Coordinates of N, CA and C and ligand atoms in Angstrom, one line a residue:
M1 N 0.8 -1.2 0.0 CA 0.0 0.0 0.0 C 0.9 1.3 0.0
K2 N 0.5 2.2 -0.8 CA 1.3 3.4 -0.9 C 1.1 4.3 0.4
T3 N 2.2 4.9 0.9 CA 2.1 5.7 2.1 C 1.0 6.7 2.0
E4 N 0.9 7.4 0.8 CA -0.2 8.4 0.7 C -1.6 7.9 0.9
S5 N -1.9 6.7 0.4 CA -3.2 6.2 0.6 C -3.4 5.6 2.0
F6 N -2.3 5.1 2.6 CA -2.5 4.6 4.0 C -2.8 5.8 4.9
L7 N -2.2 6.9 4.6 CA -2.3 8.1 5.6 C -3.6 8.9 5.2
S8 N -4.2 8.7 4.0 CA -5.2 9.6 3.5 C -6.3 9.8 4.5
S9 N -6.8 8.8 5.2 CA -7.9 9.0 6.1 C -7.5 9.8 7.3
R10 N -6.2 9.6 7.7 CA -5.7 10.4 8.9 C -5.6 11.8 8.6
L11 N -5.2 12.1 7.3 CA -5.0 13.5 6.9 C -6.4 14.1 6.6
W12 N -7.3 13.3 6.2 CA -8.7 13.9 5.8 C -9.4 14.3 7.1
R13 N -9.3 13.5 8.1 CA -10.1 13.7 9.3 C -9.6 15.0 10.0
Y14 N -10.5 15.6 10.7 CA -10.2 16.7 11.6 C -11.2 16.8 12.7
A15 N -10.9 17.5 13.7 CA -11.9 17.7 14.8 C -13.0 18.7 14.4
T16 N -14.1 18.1 14.0 CA -15.2 18.9 13.4 C -15.9 19.7 14.4
K17 N -15.9 21.0 14.1 CA -16.6 22.0 15.0 C -18.0 22.2 14.7
R18 N -18.3 22.2 13.4 CA -19.7 22.4 12.9 C -20.2 21.2 12.1
F19 N -21.2 20.6 12.5 CA -21.8 19.5 11.7 C -23.0 19.9 10.9
D20 N -23.2 19.2 9.8 CA -24.3 19.4 8.9 C -25.5 18.7 9.6
T21 N -26.5 19.5 10.1 CA -27.6 18.9 10.9 C -28.5 18.1 10.0
N22 N -28.4 18.1 8.7 CA -29.3 17.4 7.8 C -28.8 16.0 7.4
Q23 N -27.6 15.7 7.7 CA -27.0 14.4 7.3 C -26.7 13.5 8.5
N24 N -27.2 12.3 8.3 CA -27.1 11.3 9.4 C -26.3 10.1 9.0
L25 N -25.8 9.4 10.0 CA -25.1 8.1 9.8 C -26.2 7.1 9.5
S26 N -25.9 6.1 8.7 CA -26.8 5.0 8.5 C -26.6 4.0 9.7
E27 N -27.6 3.1 9.9 CA -27.5 2.1 10.9 C -26.2 1.3 10.8
E28 N -25.9 1.0 9.5 CA -24.7 0.2 9.2 C -23.4 0.9 9.7
Q29 N -23.4 2.2 9.4 CA -22.2 3.0 9.7 C -22.0 3.0 11.3
L30 N -23.1 3.2 11.9 CA -23.1 3.2 13.4 C -22.6 1.9 13.9
H31 N -23.2 0.8 13.3 CA -22.8 -0.5 13.7 C -21.3 -0.8 13.6
L32 N -20.7 -0.3 12.5 CA -19.3 -0.5 12.3 C -18.5 0.3 13.3
I33 N -18.9 1.5 13.6 CA -18.2 2.2 14.7 C -18.2 1.5 16.0
L34 N -19.4 1.0 16.3 CA -19.6 0.3 17.6 C -18.8 -1.0 17.7
E35 N -18.8 -1.7 16.5 CA -18.0 -2.9 16.5 C -16.5 -2.6 16.6
S36 N -16.0 -1.5 16.0 CA -14.6 -1.1 16.1 C -14.3 -0.8 17.6
I37 N -15.2 -0.3 18.3 CA -15.0 0.0 19.7 C -15.0 -1.4 20.5
R38 N -15.9 -2.2 20.2 CA -16.0 -3.5 20.9 C -14.8 -4.4 20.6
L39 N -14.2 -4.2 19.4 CA -13.0 -5.1 19.1 C -11.7 -4.5 19.5
T40 N -11.7 -3.3 20.1 CA -10.5 -2.6 20.6 C -9.9 -3.5 21.7
P41 N -8.6 -3.7 21.6 CA -7.9 -4.5 22.6 C -7.8 -3.7 23.9
T42 N -7.9 -4.3 25.0 CA -7.7 -3.7 26.3 C -6.8 -4.5 27.2
S43 N -6.2 -3.9 28.2 CA -5.3 -4.6 29.1 C -6.0 -5.8 29.8
Y44 N -5.5 -7.0 29.7 CA -6.1 -8.2 30.3 C -7.5 -8.5 29.6
G45 N -7.8 -7.7 28.6 CA -9.1 -8.0 27.9 C -10.4 -7.7 28.7
L46 N -10.2 -6.8 29.7 CA -11.4 -6.7 30.6 C -12.4 -5.7 30.1
Q47 N -12.1 -4.8 29.2 CA -13.0 -3.8 28.6 C -13.8 -3.1 29.7
P48 N -13.1 -2.4 30.6 CA -13.7 -1.8 31.8 C -14.5 -0.5 31.5
F49 N -15.3 -0.5 30.5 CA -16.0 0.8 30.1 C -17.3 0.4 29.4
K50 N -18.1 1.5 29.2 CA -19.4 1.3 28.5 C -19.5 2.5 27.5
V51 N -20.2 2.2 26.4 CA -20.4 3.3 25.5 C -21.9 3.5 25.4
L52 N -22.4 4.8 25.6 CA -23.8 5.1 25.5 C -24.1 5.8 24.2
V53 N -25.0 5.4 23.5 CA -25.4 6.1 22.3 C -26.6 7.0 22.7
V54 N -26.3 8.3 22.8 CA -27.2 9.3 23.3 C -28.2 9.8 22.2
N55 N -29.3 9.2 22.1 CA -30.2 9.6 21.0 C -31.2 10.6 21.5
S56 N -31.4 10.7 22.8 CA -32.4 11.7 23.3 C -32.0 13.1 23.0
I57 N -32.8 13.9 22.3 CA -32.5 15.3 22.0 C -32.4 16.1 23.2
N58 N -33.3 15.8 24.2 CA -33.3 16.5 25.4 C -32.0 16.3 26.2
L59 N -31.6 15.1 26.3 CA -30.3 14.8 27.0 C -29.1 15.5 26.2
R60 N -29.2 15.5 24.9 CA -28.1 16.1 24.1 C -28.0 17.6 24.4
E61 N -29.2 18.2 24.5 CA -29.2 19.7 24.8 C -28.7 19.9 26.1
Q62 N -29.0 19.1 27.1 CA -28.5 19.3 28.5 C -27.0 19.1 28.5
L63 N -26.5 18.1 27.7 CA -25.1 17.9 27.7 C -24.3 19.0 27.0
R64 N -25.0 19.6 26.0 CA -24.4 20.8 25.4 C -24.2 21.9 26.4
S65 N -25.2 22.1 27.3 CA -25.1 23.1 28.3 C -23.9 22.8 29.2
A66 N -23.8 21.5 29.6 CA -22.7 21.1 30.4 C -21.3 21.1 29.7
G67 N -21.4 21.2 28.4 CA -20.2 21.1 27.5 C -19.9 22.5 26.9
F68 N -20.1 23.5 27.7 CA -19.7 24.9 27.4 C -20.3 25.3 26.0
D69 N -21.5 24.8 25.8 CA -22.3 25.2 24.6 C -21.6 24.8 23.3
Q70 N -20.8 23.7 23.4 CA -20.2 23.3 22.1 C -21.3 22.6 21.2
P71 N -21.4 23.2 20.0 CA -22.5 22.7 19.1 C -22.5 21.2 18.8
Q72 N -21.3 20.6 18.8 CA -21.2 19.2 18.4 C -22.1 18.3 19.3
F73 N -22.3 18.7 20.5 CA -23.1 17.8 21.4 C -24.6 17.6 20.8
S74 N -25.1 18.7 20.3 CA -26.5 18.6 19.8 C -26.6 18.4 18.3
D75 N -25.6 18.9 17.5 CA -25.8 19.0 16.1 C -25.3 17.9 15.3
A76 N -24.4 17.1 15.9 CA -23.9 15.9 15.1 C -25.0 14.9 14.9
S77 N -24.8 14.0 13.9 CA -25.8 13.0 13.7 C -25.9 12.1 15.0
H78 N -24.8 11.7 15.5 CA -24.8 10.8 16.7 C -23.8 11.3 17.8
L79 N -24.2 11.0 19.0 CA -23.3 11.4 20.1 C -23.1 10.1 21.0
L80 N -21.8 9.7 21.1 CA -21.5 8.6 22.0 C -20.8 9.1 23.2
A81 N -21.3 8.6 24.4 CA -20.6 8.9 25.6 C -19.7 7.7 26.0
F82 N -18.5 8.0 26.3 CA -17.5 7.0 26.7 C -17.3 7.1 28.2
A83 N -17.8 6.0 28.9 CA -17.8 6.0 30.4 C -17.0 4.8 30.9
H84 N -16.1 5.0 31.8 CA -15.3 3.9 32.4 C -15.9 3.5 33.7
Y85 N -15.7 2.3 34.1 CA -16.1 1.8 35.4 C -15.2 2.5 36.5
D86 N -15.9 3.1 37.4 CA -15.3 3.9 38.4 C -15.0 3.1 39.6
G87 N -13.8 2.3 39.6 CA -13.5 1.4 40.7 C -14.3 0.2 40.6
F88 N -14.1 -0.6 39.6 CA -14.9 -1.8 39.3 C -14.6 -2.9 40.4
S89 N -15.6 -3.8 40.5 CA -15.5 -4.9 41.4 C -15.0 -6.2 40.7
E90 N -15.0 -7.3 41.4 CA -14.6 -8.6 40.8 C -15.5 -9.0 39.6
D91 N -16.7 -8.4 39.5 CA -17.6 -8.8 38.5 C -17.0 -8.8 37.1
L92 N -16.2 -7.8 36.9 CA -15.6 -7.6 35.6 C -14.6 -8.7 35.2
I93 N -14.0 -9.2 36.2 CA -13.0 -10.3 36.1 C -13.8 -11.6 35.8
D94 N -14.8 -11.8 36.6 CA -15.7 -13.0 36.4 C -16.3 -13.0 35.0
R95 N -16.7 -11.8 34.6 CA -17.4 -11.7 33.2 C -16.4 -12.1 32.2
Y96 N -15.1 -11.7 32.3 CA -14.1 -12.0 31.3 C -13.8 -13.5 31.3
I97 N -13.6 -14.0 32.5 CA -13.2 -15.5 32.6 C -14.3 -16.3 32.1
D98 N -15.6 -16.0 32.5 CA -16.7 -16.8 32.2 C -16.9 -16.8 30.6
L99 N -16.7 -15.6 30.1 CA -16.8 -15.5 28.6 C -15.8 -16.3 27.9
T100 N -14.6 -16.3 28.4 CA -13.5 -17.0 27.8 C -13.8 -18.5 27.8
I101 N -14.3 -19.0 28.9 CA -14.7 -20.4 29.0 C -15.8 -20.7 28.0
E102 N -16.8 -19.8 27.9 CA -17.9 -20.0 26.9 C -17.4 -20.0 25.5
I103 N -16.7 -18.9 25.1 CA -16.3 -18.6 23.7 C -15.2 -19.6 23.2
R104 N -14.2 -19.8 24.1 CA -13.1 -20.7 23.7 C -13.3 -22.1 24.1
Q105 N -14.4 -22.3 24.7 CA -14.7 -23.7 25.3 C -13.5 -24.2 26.1
A106 N -13.0 -23.2 26.9 CA -11.8 -23.5 27.7 C -12.2 -24.5 28.9
D107 N -11.3 -25.2 29.3 CA -11.5 -26.1 30.5 C -11.4 -25.2 31.7
P108 N -12.6 -25.1 32.4 CA -12.6 -24.2 33.6 C -11.5 -24.5 34.6
A109 N -11.2 -25.7 34.8 CA -10.1 -26.1 35.7 C -8.8 -25.4 35.4
K110 N -8.6 -25.2 34.1 CA -7.3 -24.7 33.6 C -7.2 -23.2 33.7
I111 N -8.4 -22.6 33.8 CA -8.4 -21.1 33.8 C -8.7 -20.5 35.2
E112 N -9.0 -21.3 36.1 CA -9.4 -20.8 37.5 C -8.2 -20.1 38.1
G113 N -7.0 -20.6 37.8 CA -5.8 -19.9 38.4 C -5.6 -18.5 37.9
Y114 N -6.0 -18.3 36.6 CA -5.9 -17.0 36.0 C -6.9 -16.0 36.7
R115 N -8.1 -16.6 36.9 CA -9.2 -15.8 37.6 C -8.7 -15.3 38.9
S116 N -8.0 -16.2 39.7 CA -7.5 -15.8 41.0 C -6.4 -14.8 40.9
F117 N -5.5 -15.0 39.9 CA -4.4 -14.1 39.6 C -5.0 -12.7 39.4
L118 N -6.0 -12.6 38.5 CA -6.5 -11.2 38.2 C -7.2 -10.6 39.5
K119 N -7.9 -11.5 40.2 CA -8.6 -10.9 41.4 C -7.6 -10.5 42.5
N120 N -6.5 -11.2 42.6 CA -5.5 -10.8 43.5 C -4.8 -9.5 43.1
L121 N -4.5 -9.4 41.8 CA -3.8 -8.3 41.2 C -4.7 -7.0 41.4
F122 N -5.9 -7.0 40.9 CA -6.8 -5.8 41.0 C -7.3 -5.6 42.5
G123 N -7.3 -6.7 43.2 CA -7.8 -6.6 44.6 C -6.8 -5.7 45.4
A124 N -5.6 -5.6 45.0 CA -4.6 -4.8 45.8 C -4.6 -3.4 45.4
W125 N -5.4 -3.0 44.3 CA -5.4 -1.6 43.9 C -6.5 -0.8 44.6
S126 N -6.3 0.4 44.7 CA -7.3 1.3 45.3 C -8.3 1.6 44.2
T127 N -9.5 2.1 44.7 CA -10.5 2.5 43.8 C -10.0 3.5 42.7
E128 N -9.2 4.5 43.2 CA -8.6 5.5 42.3 C -7.8 4.9 41.2
Q129 N -6.9 3.9 41.7 CA -6.0 3.3 40.7 C -6.8 2.5 39.6
K130 N -7.9 1.8 40.1 CA -8.7 1.0 39.1 C -9.4 2.0 38.2
S131 N -9.9 3.1 38.7 CA -10.6 4.0 37.9 C -9.7 4.6 36.8
H132 N -8.5 5.0 37.2 CA -7.6 5.6 36.3 C -7.2 4.6 35.2
W133 N -7.0 3.4 35.6 CA -6.6 2.3 34.7 C -7.8 2.1 33.7
A134 N -9.0 2.0 34.2 CA -10.2 1.8 33.4 C -10.3 3.0 32.4
D135 N -10.0 4.2 32.8 CA -10.1 5.3 31.9 C -9.1 5.2 30.8
K136 N -7.9 4.8 31.1 CA -6.9 4.6 30.0 C -7.4 3.6 29.0
Q137 N -8.0 2.5 29.4 CA -8.5 1.5 28.5 C -9.6 2.1 27.6
M138 N -10.4 2.9 28.3 CA -11.5 3.5 27.5 C -11.0 4.4 26.4
Y139 N -9.9 5.1 26.7 CA -9.4 6.0 25.7 C -8.9 5.3 24.4
L140 N -8.4 4.0 24.6 CA -8.0 3.2 23.5 C -9.2 3.0 22.5
A141 N -10.3 2.8 23.1 CA -11.6 2.6 22.3 C -12.0 3.9 21.6
L142 N -11.8 5.0 22.3 CA -12.1 6.3 21.7 C -11.2 6.5 20.5
G143 N -9.9 6.2 20.6 CA -9.0 6.3 19.5 C -9.3 5.4 18.3
S144 N -9.7 4.2 18.7 CA -10.1 3.3 17.7 C -11.4 3.8 16.9
A145 N -12.3 4.4 17.7 CA -13.5 4.9 17.0 C -13.2 6.1 16.1
L146 N -12.3 6.9 16.6 CA -11.9 8.1 15.8 C -11.3 7.6 14.4
Q147 N -10.5 6.6 14.5 CA -9.9 6.1 13.2 C -10.9 5.4 12.4
A148 N -11.8 4.6 13.0 CA -12.8 3.9 12.3 C -13.7 4.9 11.5
A149 N -14.0 6.0 12.2 CA -14.9 7.0 11.5 C -14.2 7.6 10.3
A150 N -12.9 7.9 10.5 CA -12.1 8.5 9.3 C -12.1 7.5 8.2
E151 N -11.9 6.2 8.4 CA -11.9 5.2 7.4 C -13.2 5.1 6.7
L152 N -14.3 5.3 7.4 CA -15.6 5.3 6.8 C -16.0 6.6 6.2
K153 N -15.1 7.6 6.2 CA -15.3 8.9 5.7 C -16.5 9.6 6.4
L154 N -16.5 9.4 7.7 CA -17.4 10.1 8.6 C -16.6 11.1 9.4
D155 N -17.3 12.2 9.6 CA -16.6 13.2 10.4 C -16.9 13.0 11.9
S156 N -15.9 13.5 12.7 CA -16.0 13.2 14.2 C -15.4 14.3 14.9
C157 N -15.7 14.4 16.2 CA -15.0 15.2 17.2 C -15.0 14.6 18.5
A158 N -13.8 14.3 19.0 CA -13.8 13.8 20.4 C -14.0 15.0 21.3
L159 N -14.7 14.9 22.4 CA -15.0 16.0 23.3 C -14.7 15.7 24.7
E160 N -13.8 16.5 25.2 CA -13.4 16.4 26.6 C -13.8 17.6 27.4
G161 N -14.2 18.6 26.6 CA -14.6 19.9 27.2 C -16.0 19.9 27.7
F162 N -16.2 19.4 28.9 CA -17.5 19.5 29.6 C -17.3 19.3 31.0
D163 N -18.3 19.7 31.8 CA -18.3 19.6 33.2 C -18.7 18.1 33.6
S164 N -17.7 17.3 34.0 CA -17.9 15.9 34.1 C -19.0 15.6 35.2
K165 N -19.0 16.4 36.3 CA -20.0 16.1 37.4 C -21.4 16.3 36.8
K166 N -21.6 17.4 36.0 CA -22.9 17.6 35.5 C -23.3 16.5 34.4
A167 N -22.3 16.2 33.6 CA -22.6 15.1 32.6 C -22.9 13.8 33.2
N168 N -22.3 13.5 34.3 CA -22.6 12.2 35.0 C -24.0 12.2 35.6
E169 N -24.4 13.4 36.1 CA -25.7 13.6 36.6 C -26.8 13.4 35.5
I170 N -26.5 14.1 34.4 CA -27.5 14.1 33.3 C -27.7 12.7 32.8
L171 N -26.6 11.9 32.7 CA -26.7 10.6 32.2 C -27.0 9.5 33.3
G172 N -27.1 10.0 34.5 CA -27.5 9.1 35.6 C -26.4 8.0 35.8
L173 N -25.1 8.3 35.7 CA -24.1 7.3 35.7 C -23.5 6.9 37.1
T174 N -23.6 7.9 38.0 CA -22.9 7.7 39.3 C -23.5 6.4 40.0
E175 N -24.8 6.2 39.9 CA -25.3 5.0 40.6 C -25.0 3.7 39.9
K176 N -24.5 3.9 38.6 CA -24.1 2.7 37.9 C -22.6 2.5 38.0
H177 N -21.9 3.2 38.8 CA -20.5 3.2 39.0 C -19.7 3.4 37.7
L178 N -20.3 4.3 36.9 CA -19.6 4.7 35.7 C -19.3 6.2 35.7
K179 N -18.3 6.6 35.0 CA -17.9 8.0 34.9 C -17.6 8.3 33.5
V180 N -18.3 9.3 32.9 CA -18.0 9.7 31.6 C -16.8 10.7 31.5
T181 N -15.9 10.4 30.7 CA -14.7 11.3 30.6 C -14.5 11.8 29.1
A182 N -15.3 11.3 28.2 CA -15.2 11.8 26.8 C -16.4 11.4 26.1
F183 N -16.7 12.3 25.1 CA -17.8 12.0 24.1 C -17.2 11.9 22.7
L184 N -18.0 11.3 21.9 CA -17.6 11.3 20.4 C -18.8 11.8 19.6
A185 N -18.6 12.9 19.0 CA -19.7 13.4 18.0 C -19.4 12.8 16.7
L186 N -20.4 12.3 16.0 CA -20.2 11.7 14.7 C -21.2 12.2 13.7
G187 N -20.8 12.4 12.5 CA -21.7 12.9 11.4 C -21.0 13.3 10.2
Y188 N -21.5 14.4 9.6 CA -20.9 15.0 8.4 C -20.6 16.5 8.6
R189 N -19.4 16.9 8.2 CA -19.0 18.3 8.4 C -19.9 19.2 7.6
S190 N -20.1 20.4 8.2 CA -20.8 21.4 7.5 C -19.9 22.1 6.6
S191 N -20.4 22.5 5.4 CA -19.5 23.1 4.4 C -19.0 24.5 5.0
E192 N -19.7 25.0 6.0 CA -19.3 26.3 6.6 C -18.3 26.2 7.7
D193 N -17.9 24.9 8.1 CA -16.9 24.8 9.1 C -15.5 25.1 8.6
A194 N -15.1 26.3 8.9 CA -13.8 26.8 8.4 C -12.6 25.9 8.8
T195 N -12.7 25.2 10.0 CA -11.6 24.4 10.5 C -11.1 23.4 9.5
Q196 N -12.0 22.9 8.7 CA -11.7 21.8 7.8 C -10.6 22.2 6.8
H197 N -10.4 23.5 6.6 CA -9.4 24.0 5.6 C -8.0 24.3 6.3
L198 N -8.0 24.1 7.6 CA -6.7 24.5 8.3 C -5.7 23.3 8.2
P199 N -4.4 23.6 8.0 CA -3.5 22.5 8.0 C -3.3 21.9 9.4
K200 N -2.9 20.7 9.4 CA -2.7 20.0 10.7 C -1.5 20.6 11.5
V201 N -1.7 20.7 12.8 CA -0.6 21.2 13.7 C -0.1 20.0 14.4
R202 N 1.1 19.5 14.1 CA 1.7 18.4 14.7 C 3.2 18.6 14.8
V203 N 3.8 18.2 15.9 CA 5.3 18.3 16.0 C 5.9 17.4 15.0
P204 N 7.1 17.7 14.5 CA 7.7 16.8 13.6 C 8.1 15.5 14.2
S205 N 8.3 14.5 13.5 CA 8.6 13.2 14.1 C 10.0 13.2 14.7
S206 N 10.9 14.2 14.3 CA 12.2 14.3 14.9 C 12.0 14.7 16.4
V207 N 10.9 15.3 16.7 CA 10.7 15.7 18.1 C 9.9 14.6 18.8
L208 N 9.0 14.1 18.1 CA 8.1 13.1 18.8 C 8.7 11.7 19.0
V209 N 9.6 11.4 18.0 CA 10.1 10.0 18.0 C 11.6 10.1 18.3
E210 N 12.1 9.2 19.2 CA 13.5 9.2 19.5 C 14.0 7.8 19.3
I211 N 15.0 7.6 18.5 CA 15.6 6.3 18.3 C 16.8 6.1 19.2
I212 N 16.7 5.1 20.0 CA 17.8 4.9 21.0 C 18.5 3.6 20.8
Ligands
LIG1 C1 -9.6 13.3 23.9 C2 -9.9 14.5 23.1 C3 -10.7 15.5 23.6 C4 -11.0 16.6 22.8 N1 -11.9 17.6 23.2 C5 -12.3 18.5 22.4 C6 -13.4 19.4 22.7 O1 -14.0 19.4 23.8 N2 -13.8 20.4 21.8 C7 -13.2 20.5 20.6 O2 -13.6 21.3 19.8 N3 -12.2 19.7 20.2 C8 -11.7 18.7 21.1 N4 -10.7 17.8 20.7 C9 -10.1 18.0 19.4 C10 -8.6 18.3 19.5 O3 -8.4 19.7 19.8 C11 -8.0 18.0 18.1 O4 -8.2 16.6 17.8 C12 -6.5 18.4 18.0 O5 -6.3 19.7 18.1 C13 -5.9 17.9 16.7 O6 -6.6 18.4 15.6 P1 -7.3 17.5 14.5 O7 -8.1 16.5 15.2 O8 -8.2 18.4 13.7 O9 -6.2 16.8 13.7 C14 -10.4 16.7 21.5 C15 -9.6 15.7 21.0 C16 -9.4 14.6 21.8 C17 -8.5 13.5 21.2

């Protein structure tokens, strides 16, 4: 594959500020984005996060208020909330081990040691450590979704600019032990979004990459 075509989707995408309110993702496009998120690798395979597809216009307007009135919250075709488990319990480990037994038809006796290993490992962590770790895993999924969108020629904007306490309240996440730390707006760029014409600002690889 030529370098130019490999990088083309990465060069084409940009953090969309203004979406075309008349163009929507198809069910299939949304499905592909959600599958890209689901297939994202995570540490130990635990997938310690949830993605909420926020379709309610009312909730999206409230999130826009919590998000410093950024129009992407309400105007994009779709809005995904990325929420990590805020100090997860052993349930997540049991979920993973039980799924492994089921999907790989693994011998439970052979995998029980690994279940205990994971429980001991995470059992020694504080709630804050687990939450921080879960958030990092969640961001891998966000990155994966951003790239998937670009490959599908869909516009997107990751959004961290919001009051997280308010957003958690709006989405009723606290009682579910979830914490939203990022959103992803998806759709089609408005022809009036001037940002699309700006060149990318990135440090040169001589600064970013060091060969040792
Ligand atoms: C995790 C994350 C959070 C971001 N939050 C916002 C945001 O709240 N509002 C916004 O307009 N852009 C936001 N951005 C967009 C970045 O500013 C943008 O991706 C970066 O400047 C690089 O520009 P580009 O995406 O156009 O190449 C966010 C990007 C990421 C990855």
